[in-house]
Coordinates of C-alpha atoms in Angstrom, one line a residue:
X1 CA 0.0 0.0 0.0
X2 CA 3.0 2.2 0.1
X3 CA 6.3 2.8 -1.7
X4 CA 8.2 1.6 1.4
X5 CA 9.1 -2.1 1.1
X6 CA 9.2 -4.5 4.1
X7 CA 12.3 -6.6 3.1
X8 CA 11.7 -9.3 5.7
X9 CA 8.1 -10.1 4.5
X10 CA 7.9 -9.0 0.9
X11 CA 11.1 -10.5 -0.5
X12 CA 9.2 -13.4 -2.1
X13 CA 7.3 -10.9 -4.2
X14 CA 10.5 -9.7 -5.8
X15 CA 12.6 -12.9 -6.2
X16 CA 11.3 -15.6 -8.5
X17 CA 7.6 -14.9 -8.2
X18 CA 6.2 -15.4 -11.6
X19 CA 2.5 -15.5 -10.7
X20 CA 0.3 -13.1 -12.6
X21 CA -0.4 -10.0 -10.6
X22 CA -4.1 -10.5 -10.7
X23 CA -3.9 -14.0 -9.2
X24 CA -1.7 -13.9 -6.2
X25 CA 1.0 -11.3 -6.8
X26 CA 1.3 -7.6 -5.9
X27 CA -2.2 -6.7 -7.0
X28 CA -3.7 -9.1 -4.5
X29 CA -1.2 -8.0 -1.8
X30 CA -2.0 -4.3 -2.4
X31 CA -5.8 -5.0 -2.3
X32 CA -5.4 -7.1 0.8
X33 CA -3.5 -4.4 2.6
X34 CA -6.0 -1.8 1.6
X35 CA -8.9 -4.0 2.7
X36 CA -7.1 -4.6 6.0
X37 CA -6.4 -0.9 6.8
X38 CA -9.8 0.4 5.6
X39 CA -11.6 -2.3 7.5
X40 CA -9.7 -1.6 10.7
X41 CA -9.9 2.2 10.6
X42 CA -13.2 2.9 8.8
X43 CA -15.0 -0.1 10.2
X44 CA -16.3 1.7 13.3
X45 CA -17.9 4.5 11.1
X46 CA -19.4 1.9 8.9
X47 CA -20.7 0.0 11.9
X48 CA -22.5 3.1 13.3
X49 CA -23.9 3.9 9.9
X50 CA -25.2 0.4 9.4
X51 CA -26.8 0.2 12.9
X52 CA -28.5 3.6 12.6
X53 CA -29.4 2.8 9.0
X54 CA -31.1 -0.4 10.0
X55 CA -33.6 1.5 12.2
X56 CA -33.9 4.4 9.8
X57 CA -34.8 2.0 7.0
X58 CA -37.8 0.8 9.1
X59 CA -38.7 4.3 10.4
X60 CA -41.5 5.0 7.8
X61 CA -43.4 1.9 9.0
X62 CA -42.7 2.5 12.7
X63 CA -43.8 6.1 12.3
X64 CA -47.2 5.1 11.0
X65 CA -47.7 3.0 14.2
X66 CA -46.3 5.6 16.7
X67 CA -48.2 8.5 15.2
X68 CA -51.4 6.6 14.2
X69 CA -53.6 8.9 16.2
X70 CA -52.3 12.0 14.4
X71 CA -52.1 10.4 10.9
X72 CA -55.5 8.6 10.9
X73 CA -58.9 10.2 10.4
X74 CA -61.9 9.0 12.4
X75 CA -63.6 8.1 9.1
X76 CA -62.6 7.9 5.4
X77 CA -65.4 10.3 4.6
X78 CA -64.3 13.8 3.4
X79 CA -67.2 15.8 4.9
X80 CA -65.4 18.9 6.0
X81 CA -64.3 21.4 3.2
X82 CA -60.6 21.9 2.8
X83 CA -61.0 25.7 3.4
X84 CA -62.6 25.0 6.8
X85 CA -59.8 22.6 7.8
X86 CA -57.2 25.3 7.0
X87 CA -59.2 27.8 9.0
X88 CA -59.3 25.3 12.0
X89 CA -55.6 24.7 11.8
X90 CA -54.8 28.4 11.7
X91 CA -56.5 28.8 15.1
X92 CA -53.7 26.7 16.6
X93 CA -51.0 29.0 15.3
X94 CA -52.6 32.3 14.2
X95 CA -49.2 34.1 14.3
X96 CA -47.5 31.8 11.8
X97 CA -47.9 31.9 7.9
X98 CA -49.1 28.7 6.2
X99 CA -46.4 27.2 4.1
X100 CA -47.8 23.9 2.8
X101 CA -51.1 22.0 2.8
X102 CA -51.4 18.3 2.2
X103 CA -55.1 17.4 2.0
X104 CA -56.1 14.2 3.6
X105 CA -57.3 11.2 1.5
X106 CA -58.1 7.6 2.0
X107 CA -58.6 7.9 5.7
X108 CA -55.6 10.1 6.4
X109 CA -55.7 13.5 8.1
X110 CA -54.9 16.8 6.4
X111 CA -51.6 18.3 7.2
X112 CA -51.4 22.1 7.4
X113 CA -47.7 23.3 7.7
X114 CA -46.6 26.6 9.1
X115 CA -43.2 28.4 8.7
X116 CA -41.8 28.9 12.2
X117 CA -38.6 30.8 12.7
X118 CA -38.1 29.4 16.1
X119 CA -37.4 25.9 14.7
X120 CA -33.8 24.7 14.0
X121 CA -33.9 25.3 10.3
X122 CA -36.1 26.1 7.3
X123 CA -36.4 22.4 6.7
X124 CA -38.5 22.2 9.9
X125 CA -42.2 23.2 9.8
X126 CA -44.9 23.3 12.4
X127 CA -47.6 20.9 11.4
X128 CA -51.2 20.6 12.5
X129 CA -53.3 17.5 11.7
X130 CA -56.9 18.1 11.0
X131 CA -59.5 15.3 10.5
X132 CA -61.3 15.8 7.2
X133 CA -64.3 13.8 8.5
X134 CA -65.2 15.9 11.5
X135 CA -62.8 18.9 11.4
X136 CA -61.1 18.1 14.7
X137 CA -57.4 18.8 15.3
X138 CA -55.8 15.4 15.8
X139 CA -52.2 16.6 16.6
X140 CA -49.7 19.4 16.5
X141 CA -46.0 18.7 16.1
X142 CA -42.9 19.4 13.9
X143 CA -42.3 18.0 10.5
X144 CA -38.9 17.8 8.8
X145 CA -38.4 18.0 5.1
X146 CA -40.9 17.4 2.2
X147 CA -40.7 13.7 3.0
X148 CA -43.0 14.4 5.9
X149 CA -40.8 13.1 8.6
X150 CA -42.2 13.4 12.1
X151 CA -40.0 13.7 15.3
X152 CA -39.1 10.0 15.6
X153 CA -38.0 9.6 12.0
X154 CA -36.3 13.0 12.2
X155 CA -34.3 12.0 15.2
X156 CA -33.3 8.7 13.5
X157 CA -32.3 10.6 10.4
X158 CA -30.1 12.9 12.5
X159 CA -28.3 9.9 14.1
X160 CA -27.7 8.3 10.7
X161 CA -26.6 11.4 9.0
X162 CA -24.6 13.3 11.5
X163 CA -24.9 11.7 15.0
X164 CA -26.7 15.0 15.9
X165 CA -23.3 16.7 15.8
X166 CA -24.1 19.2 13.1
X167 CA -22.2 19.7 9.9
X168 CA -19.0 18.3 11.5
X169 CA -20.9 15.1 12.3
X170 CA -21.8 14.6 8.6
X171 CA -18.2 13.8 7.9
X172 CA -18.6 10.4 9.6
X173 CA -21.5 9.3 7.4
X174 CA -19.7 10.6 4.2
X175 CA -16.5 8.8 5.1
X176 CA -18.5 5.6 5.6
X177 CA -20.4 6.0 2.4
X178 CA -17.1 6.9 0.5
X179 CA -15.4 3.7 1.5
X180 CA -18.3 1.2 1.5
X181 CA -18.1 0.5 -2.2
X182 CA -14.3 0.2 -2.4
X183 CA -14.1 -2.0 0.7
X184 CA -16.9 -4.3 -0.6
X185 CA -15.3 -4.6 -4.1
X186 CA -11.9 -5.3 -2.6
X187 CA -13.4 -8.1 -0.5
X188 CA -15.1 -9.6 -3.6
X189 CA -11.8 -9.5 -5.5
X190 CA -10.0 -11.2 -2.7
X191 CA -12.7 -13.9 -2.2
X192 CA -12.9 -14.6 -5.9
X193 CA -9.1 -14.9 -6.1
X194 CA -9.0 -17.2 -3.1
X195 CA -11.6 -19.6 -4.3
X196 CA -10.1 -19.7 -7.8
X197 CA -6.5 -20.3 -6.5
X198 CA -7.6 -22.9 -4.0
X199 CA -9.4 -25.0 -6.6
X200 CA -6.5 -24.7 -9.0
X201 CA -4.0 -25.8 -6.4
X202 CA -6.1 -28.8 -5.3
X203 CA -6.5 -29.9 -9.0
X204 CA -2.7 -30.3 -9.4
X205 CA -2.4 -33.0 -6.8
X206 CA -3.4 -36.6 -7.2
X207 CA -3.3 -37.7 -3.6
X208 CA -6.4 -38.9 -1.8
X209 CA -6.2 -36.1 0.7
X210 CA -5.9 -33.4 -2.0
X211 CA -8.8 -35.0 -4.0
X212 CA -11.0 -34.7 -0.9
X213 CA -9.8 -31.2 -0.3
X214 CA -10.6 -30.3 -3.9
X215 CA -14.1 -31.7 -3.6
X216 CA -14.7 -29.5 -0.5
X217 CA -13.2 -26.4 -2.1
X218 CA -15.2 -26.7 -5.3
X219 CA -18.3 -26.6 -3.2
X220 CA -17.2 -23.3 -1.8
X221 CA -18.2 -20.6 -4.3
X222 CA -18.6 -16.9 -4.2
X223 CA -22.2 -17.3 -2.9
X224 CA -21.8 -20.5 -0.7
X225 CA -19.5 -21.5 2.1
X226 CA -18.2 -25.0 1.8
X227 CA -19.3 -27.4 4.5
X228 CA -16.6 -29.0 6.6
X229 CA -14.4 -25.9 7.0
X230 CA -13.3 -25.2 10.6
X231 CA -11.6 -22.4 12.5
X232 CA -10.3 -19.4 10.8
X233 CA -11.1 -20.8 7.3
X234 CA -14.7 -21.2 8.2
X235 CA -15.0 -17.7 9.7
X236 CA -13.3 -16.1 6.6
X237 CA -15.6 -18.1 4.3
X238 CA -18.7 -16.9 6.1
X239 CA -17.5 -13.3 6.2
X240 CA -16.8 -13.3 2.5
X241 CA -19.9 -15.1 1.4
X242 CA -22.3 -12.9 3.4
X243 CA -20.4 -9.8 2.0
X244 CA -20.9 -11.2 -1.5
X245 CA -24.6 -11.6 -1.0
X246 CA -25.0 -8.1 0.2
X247 CA -22.6 -6.6 -2.3
X248 CA -25.2 -5.0 -4.7
X249 CA -27.0 -3.5 -1.8
X250 CA -23.8 -2.0 -0.4
X251 CA -22.9 -0.5 -3.7
X252 CA -26.4 1.1 -4.1
X253 CA -26.3 2.5 -0.5
X254 CA -22.8 3.9 -1.1
X255 CA -23.7 5.6 -4.4
X256 CA -27.1 7.0 -3.3
X257 CA -25.8 8.1 0.1
X258 CA -23.0 10.1 -1.5
X259 CA -25.5 12.1 -3.8
X260 CA -26.5 14.3 -0.9
X261 CA -23.3 14.3 1.2
X262 CA -21.6 17.5 2.0
X263 CA -18.5 17.2 -0.3
X264 CA -19.1 14.4 -2.8
X265 CA -22.7 15.5 -3.1
X266 CA -21.5 19.0 -4.1
X267 CA -19.3 17.4 -6.8
X268 CA -22.5 15.7 -8.1
X269 CA -24.5 18.9 -7.9
X270 CA -21.8 20.8 -9.8
X271 CA -21.7 18.2 -12.5
X272 CA -25.5 18.2 -12.9
X273 CA -25.5 21.9 -13.1
X274 CA -22.7 22.0 -15.7
X275 CA -24.4 19.4 -17.8
X276 CA -27.9 20.9 -17.5
X277 CA -29.2 17.9 -15.5
X278 CA -30.8 19.8 -12.7
X279 CA -34.3 19.1 -11.6
X280 CA -36.7 21.5 -13.4
X281 CA -39.0 23.7 -11.2
X282 CA -42.3 25.4 -11.4
X283 CA -42.5 29.1 -11.4
X284 CA -44.7 30.6 -8.7
X285 CA -45.3 33.7 -10.8
X286 CA -47.9 34.0 -13.5
X287 CA -46.5 34.6 -17.0
X288 CA -47.5 38.2 -17.0
X289 CA -45.8 38.9 -13.6
X290 CA -42.7 36.7 -14.1
X291 CA -39.4 38.3 -15.1
X292 CA -37.7 36.6 -18.0
X293 CA -35.8 33.5 -16.8
X294 CA -37.0 33.6 -13.2
X295 CA -38.3 30.6 -11.4
X296 CA -39.0 29.5 -7.9
X297 CA -38.2 26.2 -6.2
X298 CA -40.9 23.6 -6.7
X299 CA -42.5 21.9 -3.8
X300 CA -40.0 19.1 -3.7
X301 CA -36.7 17.9 -2.2
X302 CA -35.8 14.9 -0.2
X303 CA -36.7 14.2 3.4
X304 CA -34.2 15.0 6.0
X305 CA -31.2 15.4 3.7
X306 CA -31.2 19.1 2.8
X307 CA -34.7 19.9 1.5
X308 CA -36.0 23.3 2.5
X309 CA -39.5 24.5 2.9
X310 CA -38.7 28.2 2.7
X311 CA -40.1 31.0 4.8
X312 CA -43.1 32.0 2.7
X313 CA -44.7 35.4 2.8
X314 CA -48.2 36.5 3.7
X315 CA -49.7 37.0 0.2
X316 CA -53.3 37.7 -0.1
X317 CA -54.9 34.3 -0.5
X318 CA -57.9 32.7 1.1
X319 CA -58.6 29.2 2.3
X320 CA -61.1 28.8 -0.5
X321 CA -58.3 29.3 -3.0
X322 CA -56.8 26.1 -1.8
X323 CA -59.9 24.2 -2.8
X324 CA -59.8 25.7 -6.2
X325 CA -56.1 24.8 -6.6
X326 CA -56.8 21.2 -5.5
X327 CA -59.7 20.9 -8.0
X328 CA -57.5 22.3 -10.8
X329 CA -54.7 19.8 -10.0
X330 CA -57.2 16.9 -10.0
X331 CA -58.5 18.0 -13.4
X332 CA -54.9 18.1 -14.7
X333 CA -54.6 14.4 -13.7
X334 CA -52.5 14.6 -10.5
X335 CA -53.0 11.7 -8.2
X336 CA -53.5 12.3 -4.5
X337 CA -52.0 12.8 -2.0
X338 CA -50.7 16.1 -3.2
X339 CA -49.0 19.1 -1.6
X340 CA -50.3 22.6 -2.1
X341 CA -47.9 25.6 -1.9
X342 CA -49.7 28.9 -1.5
X343 CA -48.7 32.0 -3.4
X344 CA -45.7 33.9 -2.1
X345 CA -46.9 37.3 -3.5
X346 CA -50.0 39.0 -4.8
X347 CA -51.0 37.6 -8.2
X348 CA -48.8 34.6 -7.9
X349 CA -49.8 31.0 -8.6
X350 CA -50.5 28.0 -6.4
X351 CA -48.1 25.2 -7.0
X352 CA -49.3 21.6 -6.6
X353 CA -47.1 18.6 -6.6
X354 CA -47.8 14.9 -6.0
X355 CA -46.4 13.6 -2.7
X356 CA -43.8 11.0 -3.5
X357 CA -45.4 7.6 -3.2
X358 CA -44.2 4.0 -3.4
X359 CA -44.3 2.1 -6.7
X360 CA -44.6 5.3 -8.8
X361 CA -42.1 6.8 -11.2
X362 CA -42.1 10.2 -9.6
X363 CA -44.2 13.3 -8.7
X364 CA -45.9 15.4 -11.4
X365 CA -46.6 19.0 -10.6
X366 CA -48.7 21.9 -11.9
X367 CA -49.2 25.6 -11.2
X368 CA -52.8 26.8 -10.9
X369 CA -54.3 30.2 -11.1
X370 CA -56.8 30.4 -8.2
X371 CA -58.8 33.2 -9.9
X372 CA -59.7 30.9 -12.8
X373 CA -58.9 27.4 -11.6
X374 CA -56.9 26.9 -14.7
X375 CA -53.5 25.2 -15.0
X376 CA -50.9 27.6 -16.1
X377 CA -47.9 25.3 -16.2
X378 CA -47.6 21.5 -16.1
X379 CA -44.3 19.7 -15.2
X380 CA -44.6 15.9 -15.5
X381 CA -41.9 13.8 -13.9
X382 CA -41.3 12.2 -17.3
X383 CA -40.0 15.6 -18.6
X384 CA -37.2 15.7 -16.0
X385 CA -33.7 15.0 -17.3
X386 CA -32.6 11.3 -16.9
X387 CA -30.0 12.3 -14.3
X388 CA -32.6 14.1 -12.2
X389 CA -34.9 11.1 -12.4
X390 CA -32.1 8.8 -11.4
X391 CA -31.3 11.0 -8.5
X392 CA -34.9 11.0 -7.3
X393 CA -35.1 7.2 -7.6
X394 CA -31.8 6.7 -5.8
X395 CA -32.8 8.9 -2.9
X396 CA -36.2 7.3 -2.5
X397 CA -34.6 3.8 -2.7
X398 CA -32.0 4.8 -0.1
X399 CA -34.7 6.1 2.2
X400 CA -37.1 3.1 1.8
X401 CA -39.8 5.0 -0.2
X402 CA -39.4 3.6 -3.7
X403 CA -40.9 0.2 -3.2
X404 CA -42.7 0.5 0.1
X405 CA -42.3 -2.1 2.8
X406 CA -40.4 -4.4 0.6
X407 CA -37.8 -1.6 0.1
X408 CA -37.6 -1.0 3.8
X409 CA -37.1 -4.7 4.6
X410 CA -34.4 -5.1 2.0
X411 CA -32.5 -2.0 3.3
X412 CA -32.8 -3.4 6.8
X413 CA -31.5 -6.8 5.6
X414 CA -28.5 -5.1 3.9
X415 CA -27.7 -3.0 7.0
X416 CA -27.9 -6.1 9.2
X417 CA -25.7 -8.1 6.9
X418 CA -23.2 -5.2 6.9
X419 CA -23.1 -5.2 10.7
X420 CA -22.4 -9.0 10.7
X421 CA -19.7 -8.7 8.0
X422 CA -17.9 -5.9 10.0
X423 CA -18.0 -7.8 13.3
X424 CA -16.7 -11.0 11.6
X425 CA -14.0 -8.9 10.0
X426 CA -12.8 -7.8 13.4
X427 CA -13.0 -11.4 14.7
X428 CA -10.8 -12.4 11.8
X429 CA -8.3 -9.7 12.7
X430 CA -8.2 -10.8 16.3
X431 CA -7.7 -14.5 15.4
X432 CA -4.8 -13.5 13.2
X433 CA -2.8 -11.9 16.0
X434 CA 0.5 -13.6 17.1
X435 CA -0.5 -16.1 19.9
X436 CA 2.9 -16.0 21.7
X437 CA 3.1 -12.2 22.0
X438 CA -0.6 -11.6 22.3
X439 CA -0.2 -8.4 20.3
X440 CA -2.5 -7.2 17.5
X441 CA -2.5 -8.8 14.1
X442 CA 0.0 -7.5 11.7
X443 CA -1.2 -6.1 8.3
X444 CA -0.5 -8.0 5.1
X445 CA 2.7 -7.7 3.1
X446 CA 4.1 -4.2 2.5
X447 CA 5.8 -3.2 -0.7
X448 CA 3.3 -4.5 -3.3
X449 CA 2.8 -1.1 -5.0
X450 CA 6.6 -0.7 -5.8
X451 CA 6.7 -4.3 -7.0
X452 CA 3.7 -3.7 -9.2
X453 CA 5.2 -0.5 -10.5
X454 CA 8.3 -2.4 -11.5
X455 CA 6.3 -5.2 -13.3
X456 CA 3.6 -3.1 -14.9
X457 CA 4.8 0.6 -14.9
X458 CA 2.3 1.9 -17.5
X459 CA -0.7 0.1 -16.1
X460 CA 0.2 1.1 -12.6
X461 CA 0.5 4.8 -13.5
X462 CA -2.9 4.6 -15.3
X463 CA -4.4 3.0 -12.2
X464 CA -2.9 5.7 -9.9
X465 CA -4.4 8.4 -12.2
X466 CA -7.8 6.8 -12.1
X467 CA -7.7 6.6 -8.3
X468 CA -6.6 10.2 -8.1
X469 CA -9.6 11.2 -10.2
X470 CA -11.9 9.2 -8.0
X471 CA -10.3 10.7 -5.0
X472 CA -11.1 14.2 -6.3
X473 CA -14.7 13.3 -7.1
X474 CA -15.1 11.7 -3.6
X475 CA -13.0 14.0 -1.5
X476 CA -13.1 12.1 1.8
X477 CA -12.1 9.0 0.0
X478 CA -9.1 10.7 -1.5
X479 CA -8.1 12.5 1.7
X480 CA -8.3 9.4 3.9
X481 CA -6.5 7.2 1.3
X482 CA -3.7 9.7 1.3
X483 CA -3.6 9.6 5.0
X484 CA -3.5 5.8 4.9
X485 CA -0.5 5.9 2.5
X486 CA 1.4 8.4 4.7
X487 CA 0.7 6.3 7.8
X488 CA 1.8 3.1 6.0
X489 CA 5.0 4.8 4.8
X490 CA 5.8 6.1 8.3
X491 CA 5.3 2.6 9.8
X492 CA 7.5 1.1 7.1
X493 CA 10.3 3.5 7.7
X494 CA 10.0 3.0 11.5
X495 CA 10.2 -0.8 10.9
X496 CA 13.3 -0.5 8.8
X497 CA 15.0 1.8 11.4
X498 CA 14.2 -0.7 14.1
X499 CA 15.9 -3.5 12.2
X500 CA 18.9 -1.2 11.8

């Protein structure tokens, strides 16, 4: 992993080793050392993210149980006009402006959201639940983000995202997401190489013992641990097989988690902006009042990871206008539940967007003139750039919204598997320690990078350049990798000086 060579342990790599680098030579040694260091040093961050992610994945379902009294109407009947529900909600907070309205449907209560400057951020809103069947207020609490997260899910989101340590705490989750994919791919490479080499070695021998060994090894594949293994071999096999099964899920979590991280997420946002892949928005202003090229943020965003409701003004609109906007959205083909955003200024438009639901491509949106009830602008999700749609799908998949309960259970299973894989990795490290000295396990062979550079200089330099580009795109990955290299070089120099 460094340019410093450990002569006592890596000599066999330089003298008479004719094995292909991809099989058991310096590439494998380099990947093995990287896997060891990353697993040891980043493992705790991954463990925290996996444990918190397990509970956060199930949070939408848990939330519906915990807040059932607030979320559920006494009857599916919609007997109270929307305007009256808004007026009732306003009595709870007459001093606050209404920022969002989510009319109840199919037995759910209506949510009336208020901008409240006393809350921690613009992403937080005061929310009052009104029963559309009898007009009674069912609850009054705080909602976070346009994903409608209530306090429990908001708290779990804060743990998973930043450990409730603010912006500095977000570094932990971004570091974990940055290394999850490289660590998983390195593990797959090592396990694939081990099963391949073991089978080839057993095939060369004709002894009865080797024949039996070959039979056992051939039953050990990437996705199945061979029966009959014991001790460290059995633990390593189970660690690798479980990691292989969860590999796709880990890669998806890594990629989607980085899209809204502080640093890599900004790289993604910059790229989307430069390529014109940003999410299109509805204008809140009518065409005759809108300056050329101006637009306002649509009622969108993703729950708990940076969406902002915005502090809306007190434009002259009436609760009856909300009913007109809702009727116009229905006429335009929007499917409930929808979210209504009142005008921000006199003469402005109502913006109506479908609430993100499971098993749907994405939210369509329209702007409605409350004076006429007509649709001024329509913005179907299918018109979004492909990159914007992929981002929306990835975020909803990561948060357990894209495929409902099945999505949540799958995410929880991947998180649980990651916890087990990490714990088994530390157990493997502990069992590798020298038994006589009782000290910690030593890392794999040092000096593979220099050896690889001597064997394949052009390919190695290309690989280094690719890693540098990835490190720039994923800054915490690049910074921590550089730190690992410096640490490894320092330890190598210290070992050489100790030997004299």
